[in-house]
Short mmCIF file of N, CA and C in Angstrom, two decimals:
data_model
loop_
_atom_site.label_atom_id
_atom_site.label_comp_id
_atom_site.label_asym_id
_atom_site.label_seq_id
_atom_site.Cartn_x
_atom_site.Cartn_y
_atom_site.Cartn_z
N UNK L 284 0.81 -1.19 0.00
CA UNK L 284 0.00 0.00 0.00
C UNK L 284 0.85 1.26 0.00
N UNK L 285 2.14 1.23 0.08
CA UNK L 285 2.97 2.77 0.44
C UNK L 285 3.42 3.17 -0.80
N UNK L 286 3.32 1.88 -1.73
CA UNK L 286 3.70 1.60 -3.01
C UNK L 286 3.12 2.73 -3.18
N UNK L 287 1.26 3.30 -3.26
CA UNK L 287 0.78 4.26 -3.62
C UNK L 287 0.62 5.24 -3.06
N UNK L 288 1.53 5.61 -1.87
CA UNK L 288 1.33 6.99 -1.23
C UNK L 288 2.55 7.68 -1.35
N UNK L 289 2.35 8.90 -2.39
CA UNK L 289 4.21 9.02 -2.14
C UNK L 289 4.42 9.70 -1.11
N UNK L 290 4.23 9.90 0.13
CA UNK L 290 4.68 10.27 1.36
C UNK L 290 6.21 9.47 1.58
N UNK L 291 5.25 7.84 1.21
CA UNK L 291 6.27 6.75 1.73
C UNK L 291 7.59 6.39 0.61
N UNK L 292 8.06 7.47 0.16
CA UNK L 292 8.99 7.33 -1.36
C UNK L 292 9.99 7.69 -1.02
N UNK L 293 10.47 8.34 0.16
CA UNK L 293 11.77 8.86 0.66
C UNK L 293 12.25 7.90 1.81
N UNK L 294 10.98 6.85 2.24
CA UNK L 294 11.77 6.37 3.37
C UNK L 294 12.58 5.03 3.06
N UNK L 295 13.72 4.49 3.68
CA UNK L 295 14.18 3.45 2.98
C UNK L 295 13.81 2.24 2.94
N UNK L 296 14.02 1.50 2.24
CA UNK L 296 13.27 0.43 1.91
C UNK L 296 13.53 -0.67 2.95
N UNK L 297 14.28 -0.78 3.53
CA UNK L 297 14.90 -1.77 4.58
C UNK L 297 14.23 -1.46 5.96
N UNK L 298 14.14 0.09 6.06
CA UNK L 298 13.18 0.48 7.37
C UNK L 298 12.12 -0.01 7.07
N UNK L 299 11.28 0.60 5.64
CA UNK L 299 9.91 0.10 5.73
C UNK L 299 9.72 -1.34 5.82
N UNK L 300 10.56 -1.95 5.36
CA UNK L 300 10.06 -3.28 5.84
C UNK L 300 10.33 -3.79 7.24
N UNK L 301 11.47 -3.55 7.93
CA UNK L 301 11.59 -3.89 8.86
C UNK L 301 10.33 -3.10 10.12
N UNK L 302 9.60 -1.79 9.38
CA UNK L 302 8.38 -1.56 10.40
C UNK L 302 7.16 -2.21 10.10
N UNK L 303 6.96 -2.31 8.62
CA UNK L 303 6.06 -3.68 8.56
C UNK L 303 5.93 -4.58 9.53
N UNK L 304 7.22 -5.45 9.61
CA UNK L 304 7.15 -6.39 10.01
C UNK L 304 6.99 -6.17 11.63
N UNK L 305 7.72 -5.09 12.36
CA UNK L 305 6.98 -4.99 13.65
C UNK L 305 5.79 -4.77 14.14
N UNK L 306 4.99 -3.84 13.23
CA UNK L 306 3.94 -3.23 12.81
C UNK L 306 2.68 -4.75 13.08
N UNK L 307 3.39 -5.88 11.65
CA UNK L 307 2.60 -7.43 12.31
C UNK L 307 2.80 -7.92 13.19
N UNK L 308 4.30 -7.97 13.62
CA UNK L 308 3.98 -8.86 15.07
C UNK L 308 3.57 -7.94 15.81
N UNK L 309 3.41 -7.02 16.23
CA UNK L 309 2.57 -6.53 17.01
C UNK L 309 1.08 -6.11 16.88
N UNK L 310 0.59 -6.46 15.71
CA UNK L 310 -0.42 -6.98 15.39
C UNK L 310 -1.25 -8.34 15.96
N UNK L 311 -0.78 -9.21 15.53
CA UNK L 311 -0.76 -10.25 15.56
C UNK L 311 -0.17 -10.78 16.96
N UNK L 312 -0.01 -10.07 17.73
CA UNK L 312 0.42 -10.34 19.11
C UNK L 312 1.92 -11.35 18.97
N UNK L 313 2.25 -11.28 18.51
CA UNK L 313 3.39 -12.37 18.08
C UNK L 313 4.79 -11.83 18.55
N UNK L 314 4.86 -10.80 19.76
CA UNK L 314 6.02 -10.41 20.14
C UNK L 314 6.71 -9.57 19.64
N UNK L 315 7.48 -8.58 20.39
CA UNK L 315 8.30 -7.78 20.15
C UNK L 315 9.54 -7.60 19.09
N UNK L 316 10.13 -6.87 19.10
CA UNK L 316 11.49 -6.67 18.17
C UNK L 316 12.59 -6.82 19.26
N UNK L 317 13.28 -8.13 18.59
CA UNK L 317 14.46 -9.17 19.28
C UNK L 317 15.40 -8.57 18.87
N UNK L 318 16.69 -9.23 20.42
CA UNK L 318 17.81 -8.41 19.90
C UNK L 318 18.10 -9.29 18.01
N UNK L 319 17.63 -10.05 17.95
CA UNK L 319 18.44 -11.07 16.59
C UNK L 319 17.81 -9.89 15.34
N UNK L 320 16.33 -9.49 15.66
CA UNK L 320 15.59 -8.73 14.55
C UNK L 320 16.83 -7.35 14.40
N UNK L 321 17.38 -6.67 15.53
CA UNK L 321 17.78 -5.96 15.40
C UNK L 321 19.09 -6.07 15.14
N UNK L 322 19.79 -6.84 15.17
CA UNK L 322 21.06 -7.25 14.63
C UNK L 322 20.89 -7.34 12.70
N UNK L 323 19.95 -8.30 12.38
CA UNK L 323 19.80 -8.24 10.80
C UNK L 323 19.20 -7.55 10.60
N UNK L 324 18.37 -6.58 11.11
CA UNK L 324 17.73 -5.46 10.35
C UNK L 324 19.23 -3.93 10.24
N UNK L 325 19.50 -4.19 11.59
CA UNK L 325 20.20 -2.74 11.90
C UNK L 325 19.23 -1.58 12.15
N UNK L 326 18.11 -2.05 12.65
CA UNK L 326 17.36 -1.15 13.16
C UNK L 326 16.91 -1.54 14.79
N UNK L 327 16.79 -0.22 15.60
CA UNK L 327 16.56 -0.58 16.98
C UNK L 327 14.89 -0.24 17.17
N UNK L 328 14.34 -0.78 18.51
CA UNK L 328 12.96 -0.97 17.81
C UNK L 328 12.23 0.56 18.19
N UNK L 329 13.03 1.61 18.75
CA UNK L 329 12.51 2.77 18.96
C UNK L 329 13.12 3.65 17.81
N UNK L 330 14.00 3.48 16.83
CA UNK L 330 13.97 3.98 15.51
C UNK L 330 12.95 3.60 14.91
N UNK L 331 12.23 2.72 14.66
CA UNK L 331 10.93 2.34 13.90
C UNK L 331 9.82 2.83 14.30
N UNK L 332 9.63 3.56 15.32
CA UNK L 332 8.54 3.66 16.28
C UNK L 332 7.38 4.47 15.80
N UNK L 333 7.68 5.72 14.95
CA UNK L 333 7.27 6.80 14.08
C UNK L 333 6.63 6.65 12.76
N UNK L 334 7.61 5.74 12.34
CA UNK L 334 7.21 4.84 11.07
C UNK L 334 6.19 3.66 11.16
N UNK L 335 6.23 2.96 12.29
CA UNK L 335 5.56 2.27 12.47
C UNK L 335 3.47 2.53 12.83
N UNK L 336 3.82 3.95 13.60
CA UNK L 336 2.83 4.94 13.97
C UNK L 336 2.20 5.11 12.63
N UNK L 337 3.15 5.60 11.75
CA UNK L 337 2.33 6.33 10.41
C UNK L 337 1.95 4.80 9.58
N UNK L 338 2.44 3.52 9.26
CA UNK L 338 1.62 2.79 8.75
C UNK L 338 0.61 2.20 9.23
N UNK L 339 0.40 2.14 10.60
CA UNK L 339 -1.25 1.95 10.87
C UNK L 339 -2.41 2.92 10.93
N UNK L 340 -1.87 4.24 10.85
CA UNK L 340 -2.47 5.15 10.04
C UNK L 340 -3.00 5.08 8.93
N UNK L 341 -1.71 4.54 8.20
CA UNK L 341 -2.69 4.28 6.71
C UNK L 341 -3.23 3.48 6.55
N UNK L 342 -3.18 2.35 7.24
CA UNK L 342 -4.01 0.97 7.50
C UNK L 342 -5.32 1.90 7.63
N UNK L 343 -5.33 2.59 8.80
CA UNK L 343 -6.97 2.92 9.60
C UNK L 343 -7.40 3.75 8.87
N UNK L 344 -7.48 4.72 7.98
CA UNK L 344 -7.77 6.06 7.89
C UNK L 344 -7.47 6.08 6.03
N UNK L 345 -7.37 5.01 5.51
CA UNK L 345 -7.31 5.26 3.75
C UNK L 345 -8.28 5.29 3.05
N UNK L 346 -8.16 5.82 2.09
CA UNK L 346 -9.41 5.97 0.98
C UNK L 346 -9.79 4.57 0.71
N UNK L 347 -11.07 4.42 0.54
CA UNK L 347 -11.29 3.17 0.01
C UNK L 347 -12.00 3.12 -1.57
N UNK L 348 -12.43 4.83 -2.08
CA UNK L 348 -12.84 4.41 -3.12
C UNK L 348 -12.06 4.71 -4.17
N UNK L 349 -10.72 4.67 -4.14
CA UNK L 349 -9.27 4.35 -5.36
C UNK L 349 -9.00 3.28 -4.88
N UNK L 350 -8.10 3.10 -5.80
CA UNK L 350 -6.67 2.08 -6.17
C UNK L 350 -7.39 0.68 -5.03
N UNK L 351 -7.77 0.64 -5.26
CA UNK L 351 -8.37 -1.08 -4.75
C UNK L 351 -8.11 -2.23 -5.14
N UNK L 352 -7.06 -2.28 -6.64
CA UNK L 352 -6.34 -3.34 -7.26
C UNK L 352 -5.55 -4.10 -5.53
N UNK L 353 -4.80 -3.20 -5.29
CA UNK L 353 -4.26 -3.85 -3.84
C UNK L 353 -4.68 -4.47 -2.86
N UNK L 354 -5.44 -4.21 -2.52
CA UNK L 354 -6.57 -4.26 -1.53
C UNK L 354 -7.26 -5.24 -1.97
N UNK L 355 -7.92 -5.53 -3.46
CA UNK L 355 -8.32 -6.93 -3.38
C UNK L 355 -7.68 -7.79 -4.10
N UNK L 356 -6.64 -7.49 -4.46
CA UNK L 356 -5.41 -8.79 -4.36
C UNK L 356 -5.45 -9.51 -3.21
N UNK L 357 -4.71 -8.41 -1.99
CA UNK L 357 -4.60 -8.79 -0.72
C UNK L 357 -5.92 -9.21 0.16
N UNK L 358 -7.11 -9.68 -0.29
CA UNK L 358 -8.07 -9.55 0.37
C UNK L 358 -8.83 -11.36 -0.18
N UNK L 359 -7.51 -11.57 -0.85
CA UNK L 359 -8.12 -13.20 -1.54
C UNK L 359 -7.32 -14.32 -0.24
N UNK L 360 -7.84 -14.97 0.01
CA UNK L 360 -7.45 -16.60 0.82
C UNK L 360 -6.15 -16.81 0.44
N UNK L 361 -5.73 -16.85 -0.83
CA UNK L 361 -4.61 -16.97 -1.31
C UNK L 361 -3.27 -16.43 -0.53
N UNK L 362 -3.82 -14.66 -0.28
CA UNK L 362 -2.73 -14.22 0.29
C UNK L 362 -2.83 -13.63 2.14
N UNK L 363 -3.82 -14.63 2.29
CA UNK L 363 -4.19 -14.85 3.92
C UNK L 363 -5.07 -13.97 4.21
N UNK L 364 -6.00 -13.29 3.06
CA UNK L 364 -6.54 -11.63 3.02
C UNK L 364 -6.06 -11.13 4.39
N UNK L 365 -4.89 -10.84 4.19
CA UNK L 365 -4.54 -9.91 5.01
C UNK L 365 -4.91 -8.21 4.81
N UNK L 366 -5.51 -8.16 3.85
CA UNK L 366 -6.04 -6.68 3.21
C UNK L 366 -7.54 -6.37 4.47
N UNK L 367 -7.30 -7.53 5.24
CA UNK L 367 -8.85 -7.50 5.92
C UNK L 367 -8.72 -7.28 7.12
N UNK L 368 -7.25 -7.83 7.77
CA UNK L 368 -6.85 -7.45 9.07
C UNK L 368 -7.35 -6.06 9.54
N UNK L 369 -7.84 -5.63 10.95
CA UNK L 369 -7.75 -4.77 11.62
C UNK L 369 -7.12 -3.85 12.12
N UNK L 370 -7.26 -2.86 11.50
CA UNK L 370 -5.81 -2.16 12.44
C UNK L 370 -5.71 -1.51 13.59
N UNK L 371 -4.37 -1.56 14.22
CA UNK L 371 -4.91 -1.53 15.55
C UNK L 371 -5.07 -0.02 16.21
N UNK L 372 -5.45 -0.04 17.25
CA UNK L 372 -6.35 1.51 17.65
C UNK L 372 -4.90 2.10 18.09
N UNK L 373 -5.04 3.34 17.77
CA UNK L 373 -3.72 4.23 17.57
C UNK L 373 -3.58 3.85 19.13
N UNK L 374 -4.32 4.70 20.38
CA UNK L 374 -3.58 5.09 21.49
C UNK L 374 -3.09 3.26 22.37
N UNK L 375 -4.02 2.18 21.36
CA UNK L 375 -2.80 0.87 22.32
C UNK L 375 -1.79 0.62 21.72
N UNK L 376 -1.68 1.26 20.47
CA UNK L 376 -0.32 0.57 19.73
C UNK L 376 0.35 1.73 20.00
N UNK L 377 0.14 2.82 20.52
CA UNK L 377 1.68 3.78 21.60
C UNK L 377 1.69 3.04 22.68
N UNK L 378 0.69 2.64 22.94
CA UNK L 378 0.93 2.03 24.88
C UNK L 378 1.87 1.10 24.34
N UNK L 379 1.63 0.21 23.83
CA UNK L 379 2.74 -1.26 23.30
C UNK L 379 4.32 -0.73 22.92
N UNK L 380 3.95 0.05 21.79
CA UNK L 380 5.27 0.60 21.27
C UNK L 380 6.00 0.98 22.43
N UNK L 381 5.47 1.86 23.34
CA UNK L 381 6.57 2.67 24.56
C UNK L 381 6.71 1.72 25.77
N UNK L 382 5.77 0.65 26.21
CA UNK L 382 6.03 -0.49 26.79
C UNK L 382 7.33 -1.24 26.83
N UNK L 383 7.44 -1.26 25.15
CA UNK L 383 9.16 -2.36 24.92
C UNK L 383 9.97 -1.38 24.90
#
């Protein structure tokens, strides 16, 4: 989805994924950012913290009547419709984030 926002065109590609991916496990309750995540990422998990803030933003708060090619790609069995997941409510995902 950042694919289509160019907000997300300056940030680097290794952050954004590595806040993705905290972004799900903390989604998905699946635990924090390990020292091992932070060794192969080279990111610490309060550098991501901002970034991580602004993609469940765009999770919660996007247009839904454009660009929907994505959205229902991601919204088939195939790719776990994860396009359907919930996102999570801004003020617990600061409580979590500032928790670790």
């Amino acid at each position: 989805m950042t694919l289509q926002e160019y907000d997300y065109a300056r940030e680097s590609p290794s952050k954004l994924a590595a806040s993705c991916l905290l972004l799900a496990l903390t989604m998905k309750n699946l635990g924090g950012w390990t020292p091992t995540l932070e060794y192969y990422s080279g990111y610490r998990a309060q550098d991501l913290h901002p970034l991580v803030k602004r993609l469940n933003f765009l999770l919660t708060y996007q247009p839904r009547d454009k660009l929907n090619a994505v959205r229902s790609k991601y919204s088939h069995r195939v790719f776990f419709e994860v396009a359907k997941v919930t996102p999570m409510d801004m003020l617990k995902l600061e409580e979590i984030l500032t928790s670790s």
